[in-house]
Structures are given as structure tokens and as C-alpha cells.
Amino acid sequence: MTAAFGEGLTFWLEAERLGFEGIFFSEHHFGLSLSPSPNLLIAAISRQTTRLRLGTMGNVVPFYEPWRLFEELAMLDHLTSGRLEIGFAAGVPQELARIGLGMEEARERFNEALDIIDAAFANPVVNHSGKHWKLENLTLMPSVFRQPSPPKWTTVVSIGSAQKSAQRRSKICTGFESVGRVSEIFDAYRSEAARLGLPAGPDQLAIRRNISISRDAALAREESEIAKAATRKVVAGDPRVVERSSSLLDAPRAGAGFSLHDDDYIAGTPAQVAEQVIDQCRQSGAGHLLAMLGRSSSPRRLESIALFGGEVIPQMRRAHIG
């Protein structure tokens, strides 16, 4: 495991050299990844980089005391000299269940905790009376480096969560789904933001995709199939996953479930990957792409980062999204 963290640091430093805009670290527990504390990874890499934006996508809020999470994020904002991006997530049902948290309670805690955290950004002396927390004249230190707060992100898989995020002035990121479904989620965000008179352009929207890239297109497609199998393993048992027939892949639906779609997997040569990425961003209106360049250690991972950074990112920068 020590070697895995060292290898990760090598990748992340190379990402800065290659011109990546930033890195988001996920949070998972109980065997799903080696990132149970993404904020520690940010603290470590922040001392060896100067330009990369560093963030979480996201901190699993129901696992924390909100006042404690705010103070830790404020420290990271200073340690990164204002390069921090703060992302929040409600959590994965299978992981929450391992410590006795059901999704209903987790969602309650998530929403109430975000109310406390948002209030702390506006005023570091917090007063709150809710179902799960009662706080009186609680002074939170330090204040954030970047005023009024670092950019806020929320991971979403439903229209309701997208609307709630717009109300909180939080940017959103989504994945898994077809471009059509992603566009519906983004449309809901845009409509709610417009109703409130808030910005809702491409900069507020991110799409997360699994990227398999190689000079050999066949090899990239083979690796993409491996990535699909890895995703299915990660979401196995998640009650939110909805199975649908191919004729209904892009049909609107109610509820907070999500489905796995082939659009989540982009594979090919650098030119093919760039074309697919730009097309998906243009269709959905996303101004940010979170590229997952492999889920585990691989002898080709440095090559993938080099191809994406050297040949795909320049094309993305030249493309117009909006």
C-alpha cells in the first residue's frame, strides 16, 4: 500500500507538468479504494505543487461532524494557498450501511450538515438548531483563505439534487448516465439557477467519464471493457442502480436512481478520445471533464496521462463549450 501512495504521487506531479487543471480525490471505505481520507492526499500533494487545483469529489458528509469538516477544509484552503475545490457527497448506500446508516438518515444528515457548513462560510460564529445538531455561538477557526469560500461542488445523480445544489450556489458533477440523462440533470440545474438569478453556465457543470486511451485503439477498447467490469463491481448492491432496456436508455424518469450507460466509457486514440469528450461536453453544456484514467495501478497509467495531457487537453482548450 505504501508503494501505491508513492506511485499516486508520481502520477499527480506528472499531471501538473502535463497541464492538467486539477485533481479531484474521491472518498471510499471498507475495501473499495485506498482513499478513505482524500483531504490527507490533498495536504500531501499541496506542498509539492504550485498550480494544480486540488479538491474532493467528494467528502462523504454523513460520516463527519459538520463543524469539524469545515475547520479541516479551511485549513486545506490555506495549505493550498487558495487552490482548494470543496466537493460534497451524500455517500454510497453499501458503505453507509456498514456503520448502520440508512440512506434516509444519511440524506437528512447531509442536508443539515451542508446548512451548517454554508452558514460557517458566511459567518464563522455558528448558531444552529436542527434534528442532528444543536450549536450555540460556536466559533470555527481558521477562516478560509479564499473569500467568501472555495468553489463548492456536489456530486448528484438526480434532478432533485441538482436543484438543491443550485439553491446552495454549488457547482455539480455527475456521471454514470447517458449524455441525454446528464443533459436533463443539467437542464434542471440551469432552470433552478435562472429562477434564482444565479450563474448556470458551463463553469458550473462537470461530467465525469472513464477514459481509456492508447495509440492502439483496440487496446483502448479492451481496457474500457475492464473499466466497465470494475464499475459494476463497485456499484454491486447499490439500490439506486436502475436496470433499463436499451429502448428506454434516455427516457426521463422520476426518483433518485441512476443507470450505467456506455456513454460513461470513452475509449480510443488521442484524437478519438478528444472528439468524444468534446462532443459530450457540447451536448450537455459541461465546462469541466473529470477524467478517470484507470481505477488501479497499471504499467500504462503514466502513458495514459501523457497522451491525455499532451494531445487531448490542448484540443479541449481550443473547443468552445456553451
Short mmCIF file of C-alpha atoms in Angstrom, two decimals, residues 30-316:
data_model
loop_
_atom_site.label_atom_id
_atom_site.label_comp_id
_atom_site.label_asym_id
_atom_site.label_seq_id
_atom_site.Cartn_x
_atom_site.Cartn_y
_atom_site.Cartn_z
CA PHE A 30 -14.19 -0.69 3.57
CA GLY A 31 -12.17 -2.02 0.66
CA LEU A 32 -13.50 -0.02 -2.29
CA SER A 33 -10.37 2.13 -2.63
CA LEU A 34 -7.22 3.37 -0.91
CA SER A 35 -8.69 6.85 -0.40
CA PRO A 36 -10.59 6.84 2.91
CA SER A 37 -9.31 10.35 3.66
CA PRO A 38 -8.92 12.41 0.48
CA ASN A 39 -8.13 15.53 2.48
CA LEU A 40 -4.87 13.91 3.63
CA LEU A 41 -3.91 13.34 0.00
CA ILE A 42 -4.61 17.00 -0.77
CA ALA A 43 -2.46 18.12 2.16
CA ALA A 44 0.39 15.90 0.97
CA ILE A 45 0.38 16.94 -2.67
CA SER A 46 -0.25 20.62 -1.95
CA ARG A 47 3.31 21.01 -0.66
CA GLN A 48 4.83 19.71 -3.90
CA THR A 49 2.68 21.53 -6.46
CA THR A 50 2.09 25.18 -7.27
CA ARG A 51 -0.64 25.33 -9.92
CA LEU A 52 -2.96 22.32 -9.70
CA ARG A 53 -6.44 22.90 -8.32
CA LEU A 54 -6.98 20.25 -5.61
CA GLY A 55 -10.32 19.01 -4.43
CA THR A 56 -12.62 16.25 -3.27
CA MET A 57 -15.49 14.74 -5.20
CA GLY A 58 -16.45 14.44 -2.58
CA ASN A 59 -16.19 14.32 1.19
CA VAL A 60 -18.92 11.94 2.40
CA VAL A 61 -20.65 14.42 4.68
CA PRO A 62 -22.75 12.00 6.81
CA PHE A 63 -19.53 10.45 8.15
CA TYR A 64 -18.46 13.76 9.77
CA GLU A 65 -19.36 16.36 12.32
CA PRO A 66 -20.02 19.40 10.09
CA TRP A 67 -18.10 21.84 12.27
CA ARG A 68 -15.09 19.51 12.20
CA LEU A 69 -15.27 19.14 8.41
CA PHE A 70 -15.49 22.91 7.93
CA GLU A 71 -12.40 23.55 10.04
CA GLU A 72 -10.41 20.90 8.18
CA LEU A 73 -11.41 22.35 4.80
CA ALA A 74 -10.48 25.84 5.96
CA MET A 75 -7.02 24.56 6.90
CA LEU A 76 -6.65 22.94 3.48
CA ASP A 77 -7.66 26.19 1.81
CA HIS A 78 -4.64 27.82 3.48
CA LEU A 79 -2.30 24.87 2.85
CA THR A 80 -3.15 25.00 -0.87
CA SER A 81 -2.88 28.83 -0.98
CA GLY A 82 -6.42 29.08 -2.28
CA ARG A 83 -6.24 26.21 -4.77
CA LEU A 84 -8.86 24.13 -2.92
CA GLU A 85 -12.12 22.96 -4.52
CA ILE A 86 -14.56 21.51 -1.98
CA GLY A 87 -16.86 18.72 -3.07
CA PHE A 88 -19.57 17.07 -1.01
CA ALA A 89 -21.34 13.72 -1.40
CA ALA A 90 -24.15 12.01 0.47
CA GLY A 91 -22.41 8.63 0.31
CA VAL A 92 -22.77 5.17 -1.17
CA PRO A 93 -25.56 3.09 0.41
CA GLN A 94 -23.39 -0.03 0.83
CA GLU A 95 -20.71 1.90 2.72
CA LEU A 96 -23.18 3.81 4.87
CA ALA A 97 -24.95 0.58 5.80
CA ARG A 98 -21.70 -0.89 7.16
CA ILE A 99 -21.84 1.59 10.05
CA GLY A 100 -25.61 1.42 10.49
CA LEU A 101 -26.61 4.48 8.45
CA GLY A 102 -29.59 4.15 6.13
CA MET A 103 -29.95 6.41 3.11
CA GLU A 104 -32.86 8.34 4.61
CA GLU A 105 -30.90 9.32 7.72
CA ALA A 106 -27.74 9.92 5.67
CA ARG A 107 -29.64 12.29 3.39
CA GLU A 108 -31.05 14.13 6.43
CA ARG A 109 -27.57 14.49 7.90
CA PHE A 110 -26.15 15.53 4.55
CA ASN A 111 -28.67 18.34 4.06
CA GLU A 112 -28.46 19.60 7.65
CA ALA A 113 -24.67 19.47 7.71
CA LEU A 114 -24.45 21.46 4.47
CA ASP A 115 -26.70 24.12 6.02
CA ILE A 116 -24.19 24.42 8.89
CA ILE A 117 -21.15 24.46 6.61
CA ASP A 118 -22.68 27.06 4.27
CA ALA A 119 -23.55 29.23 7.28
CA ALA A 120 -19.96 28.95 8.53
CA PHE A 121 -18.63 30.31 5.24
CA ALA A 122 -20.85 33.36 5.68
CA ASN A 123 -20.14 33.80 9.42
CA PRO A 124 -17.57 31.78 11.41
CA VAL A 125 -19.71 32.08 14.57
CA VAL A 126 -22.36 29.43 14.02
CA ASN A 127 -25.76 29.07 15.65
CA HIS A 128 -27.88 26.14 14.58
CA SER A 129 -30.78 24.14 15.95
CA GLY A 130 -31.76 21.08 13.97
CA LYS A 131 -32.59 17.41 14.28
CA HIS A 132 -28.99 16.16 14.43
CA TRP A 133 -27.01 19.17 15.67
CA LYS A 134 -27.57 22.00 18.12
CA LEU A 135 -24.77 24.57 18.09
CA GLU A 136 -24.67 27.85 20.01
CA ASN A 137 -22.14 30.62 19.35
CA LEU A 138 -19.64 28.11 18.03
CA THR A 139 -16.55 29.91 16.72
CA LEU A 140 -14.92 27.96 13.87
CA MET A 141 -11.26 28.55 13.08
CA PRO A 142 -9.48 29.27 10.86
CA SER A 143 -11.45 31.37 8.42
CA VAL A 144 -10.99 30.37 4.79
CA PHE A 145 -8.15 31.71 2.65
CA ARG A 146 -10.36 32.31 -0.40
CA GLN A 147 -13.31 34.62 0.27
CA PRO A 148 -16.20 34.16 0.50
CA SER A 149 -15.41 30.44 0.11
CA PRO A 150 -13.53 27.99 -2.09
CA PRO A 151 -15.57 26.78 -5.09
CA LYS A 152 -18.24 24.34 -3.88
CA TRP A 153 -19.18 21.15 -5.72
CA THR A 154 -21.81 18.47 -5.12
CA THR A 155 -21.99 15.03 -6.71
CA VAL A 156 -25.51 14.40 -7.98
CA VAL A 157 -27.41 11.64 -9.76
CA SER A 158 -30.92 13.15 -9.68
CA ILE A 159 -32.84 16.22 -10.76
CA GLY A 160 -33.84 16.99 -7.16
CA SER A 161 -30.21 17.01 -6.00
CA ALA A 162 -29.26 19.24 -8.93
CA GLN A 163 -31.96 21.76 -7.99
CA LYS A 164 -30.90 21.71 -4.34
CA SER A 165 -27.30 22.34 -5.39
CA ALA A 166 -28.32 25.36 -7.45
CA GLN A 167 -30.07 26.78 -4.39
CA ARG A 168 -26.83 26.38 -2.42
CA ARG A 169 -24.78 28.06 -5.17
CA SER A 170 -22.85 24.83 -5.56
CA LYS A 171 -21.46 23.56 -8.84
CA ILE A 172 -22.42 20.00 -9.73
CA CYS A 173 -20.78 16.89 -11.16
CA THR A 174 -22.49 13.76 -12.42
CA GLY A 175 -21.51 10.56 -14.21
CA PHE A 176 -22.64 7.00 -14.98
CA GLU A 177 -25.59 8.11 -17.13
CA SER A 178 -26.11 8.70 -20.85
CA VAL A 179 -25.39 12.13 -22.27
CA GLY A 180 -29.15 12.56 -22.66
CA ARG A 181 -29.82 11.94 -18.99
CA VAL A 182 -26.87 14.11 -17.93
CA SER A 183 -28.34 16.91 -20.04
CA GLU A 184 -31.70 16.55 -18.23
CA ILE A 185 -29.96 16.86 -14.86
CA PHE A 186 -28.02 19.89 -16.07
CA ASP A 187 -31.21 21.44 -17.52
CA ALA A 188 -32.87 21.15 -14.10
CA TYR A 189 -29.87 22.88 -12.51
CA ARG A 190 -29.87 25.62 -15.15
CA SER A 191 -33.59 26.24 -14.76
CA GLU A 192 -33.40 26.50 -10.97
CA ALA A 193 -30.35 28.76 -11.12
CA ALA A 194 -32.06 31.00 -13.67
CA ARG A 195 -35.14 31.22 -11.41
CA LEU A 196 -32.87 32.41 -8.59
CA GLY A 197 -30.85 34.76 -10.79
CA LEU A 198 -27.66 32.75 -10.30
CA PRO A 199 -24.98 31.77 -12.85
CA ALA A 200 -25.57 28.47 -14.61
CA GLY A 201 -23.04 28.36 -17.43
CA PRO A 202 -20.56 25.62 -18.37
CA ASP A 203 -18.27 26.56 -15.47
CA GLN A 204 -20.92 25.31 -13.00
CA LEU A 205 -21.23 21.88 -14.64
CA ALA A 206 -18.91 18.87 -14.73
CA ILE A 207 -19.26 15.46 -16.30
CA ARG A 208 -17.22 12.51 -15.01
CA ARG A 209 -16.13 9.85 -17.50
CA ASN A 210 -13.92 6.74 -17.58
CA ILE A 211 -11.20 7.33 -20.19
CA SER A 212 -9.19 4.56 -21.86
CA ILE A 213 -6.57 5.99 -24.23
CA SER A 214 -3.84 4.43 -26.32
CA ARG A 215 -2.13 4.76 -29.69
CA ASP A 216 -3.72 1.34 -30.26
CA ALA A 217 -7.49 1.85 -30.45
CA ALA A 218 -8.18 -1.86 -29.96
CA LEU A 219 -6.15 -1.90 -26.75
CA ALA A 220 -8.04 1.16 -25.50
CA ARG A 221 -11.38 -0.56 -26.16
CA GLU A 222 -10.17 -3.68 -24.35
CA GLU A 223 -9.18 -1.60 -21.33
CA SER A 224 -12.54 0.16 -21.44
CA GLU A 225 -14.30 -3.19 -21.04
CA ILE A 226 -12.15 -3.86 -17.98
CA ALA A 227 -13.18 -0.46 -16.60
CA LYS A 228 -16.84 -1.34 -17.13
CA ALA A 229 -16.40 -4.55 -15.16
CA ALA A 230 -14.67 -2.63 -12.37
CA THR A 231 -17.54 -0.13 -12.20
CA ARG A 232 -20.12 -2.90 -11.99
CA LYS A 233 -18.16 -4.37 -9.08
CA VAL A 234 -18.06 -1.02 -7.27
CA VAL A 235 -21.82 -0.39 -7.60
CA ALA A 236 -22.87 -4.00 -6.97
CA GLY A 237 -25.69 -3.98 -4.44
CA ASP A 238 -26.32 -0.24 -4.75
CA PRO A 239 -30.14 0.04 -4.58
CA ARG A 240 -30.06 3.27 -6.59
CA VAL A 241 -28.88 1.49 -9.75
CA VAL A 242 -31.79 1.11 -12.17
CA GLU A 243 -31.70 -1.50 -14.91
CA ARG A 244 -33.45 -0.42 -18.09
CA SER A 245 -33.96 -1.86 -21.54
CA SER A 246 -31.96 -0.27 -24.35
CA SER A 247 -35.11 1.28 -25.83
CA LEU A 248 -35.53 3.37 -22.68
CA LEU A 249 -31.91 4.39 -22.13
CA ASP A 250 -32.62 8.10 -22.48
CA ALA A 251 -36.20 8.20 -21.19
CA PRO A 252 -36.97 10.70 -18.41
CA ARG A 253 -37.85 9.18 -15.08
CA ALA A 254 -38.64 10.23 -11.55
CA GLY A 255 -36.71 9.33 -8.43
CA ALA A 256 -33.09 9.42 -7.42
CA GLY A 257 -31.90 6.23 -9.13
CA PHE A 258 -29.28 6.10 -11.83
CA SER A 259 -28.24 3.67 -14.51
CA LEU A 260 -24.94 2.60 -16.04
CA HIS A 261 -24.59 3.64 -19.67
CA ASP A 262 -21.97 3.08 -22.35
CA ASP A 263 -21.58 6.87 -22.66
CA ASP A 264 -19.69 6.72 -19.35
CA TYR A 265 -16.80 4.95 -21.13
CA ILE A 266 -14.72 6.83 -23.68
CA ALA A 267 -12.03 4.86 -25.49
CA GLY A 268 -9.70 5.20 -28.43
CA THR A 269 -6.68 7.02 -29.76
CA PRO A 270 -5.98 10.56 -28.51
CA ALA A 271 -7.81 12.04 -31.49
CA GLN A 272 -10.82 9.75 -30.97
CA VAL A 273 -10.93 10.46 -27.24
CA ALA A 274 -10.74 14.22 -27.81
CA GLU A 275 -13.61 14.05 -30.31
CA GLN A 276 -15.83 12.07 -27.94
CA VAL A 277 -15.03 14.23 -24.91
CA ILE A 278 -15.71 17.49 -26.74
CA ASP A 279 -18.93 16.10 -28.23
CA GLN A 280 -20.29 15.01 -24.85
CA CYS A 281 -19.39 18.34 -23.24
CA ARG A 282 -21.03 20.28 -26.07
CA GLN A 283 -24.19 18.17 -25.97
CA SER A 284 -24.60 18.53 -22.21
CA GLY A 285 -23.13 22.01 -21.74
CA ALA A 286 -20.47 20.82 -19.29
CA GLY A 287 -17.49 23.11 -18.92
CA HIS A 288 -15.45 20.60 -16.92
CA LEU A 289 -14.50 16.99 -17.53
CA LEU A 290 -13.37 14.71 -14.70
CA ALA A 291 -11.32 12.06 -16.47
CA MET A 292 -10.85 8.74 -14.68
CA LEU A 293 -7.71 7.41 -16.34
CA GLY A 294 -7.83 3.94 -14.82
CA ARG A 295 -9.09 2.66 -11.47
CA SER A 296 -5.96 0.89 -10.29
CA SER A 297 -2.21 0.67 -10.67
CA SER A 298 -1.25 -0.06 -14.26
CA PRO A 299 2.04 -0.07 -16.17
CA ARG A 300 0.23 2.02 -18.82
CA ARG A 301 -1.13 4.66 -16.48
CA LEU A 302 1.74 7.12 -16.98
CA GLU A 303 1.39 6.63 -20.73
CA SER A 304 -2.34 7.35 -20.50
CA ILE A 305 -1.74 10.52 -18.51
CA ALA A 306 0.90 11.64 -21.01
CA LEU A 307 -1.36 11.03 -24.03
CA PHE A 308 -4.34 12.76 -22.44
CA GLY A 309 -2.31 15.71 -21.17
CA GLY A 310 -0.19 16.13 -24.28
CA GLU A 311 -2.80 15.60 -27.00
CA VAL A 312 -6.35 15.73 -25.62
CA ILE A 313 -6.19 18.68 -23.22
CA PRO A 314 -4.89 21.12 -25.88
CA GLN A 315 -7.84 20.21 -28.14
CA MET A 316 -10.28 20.64 -25.26
#
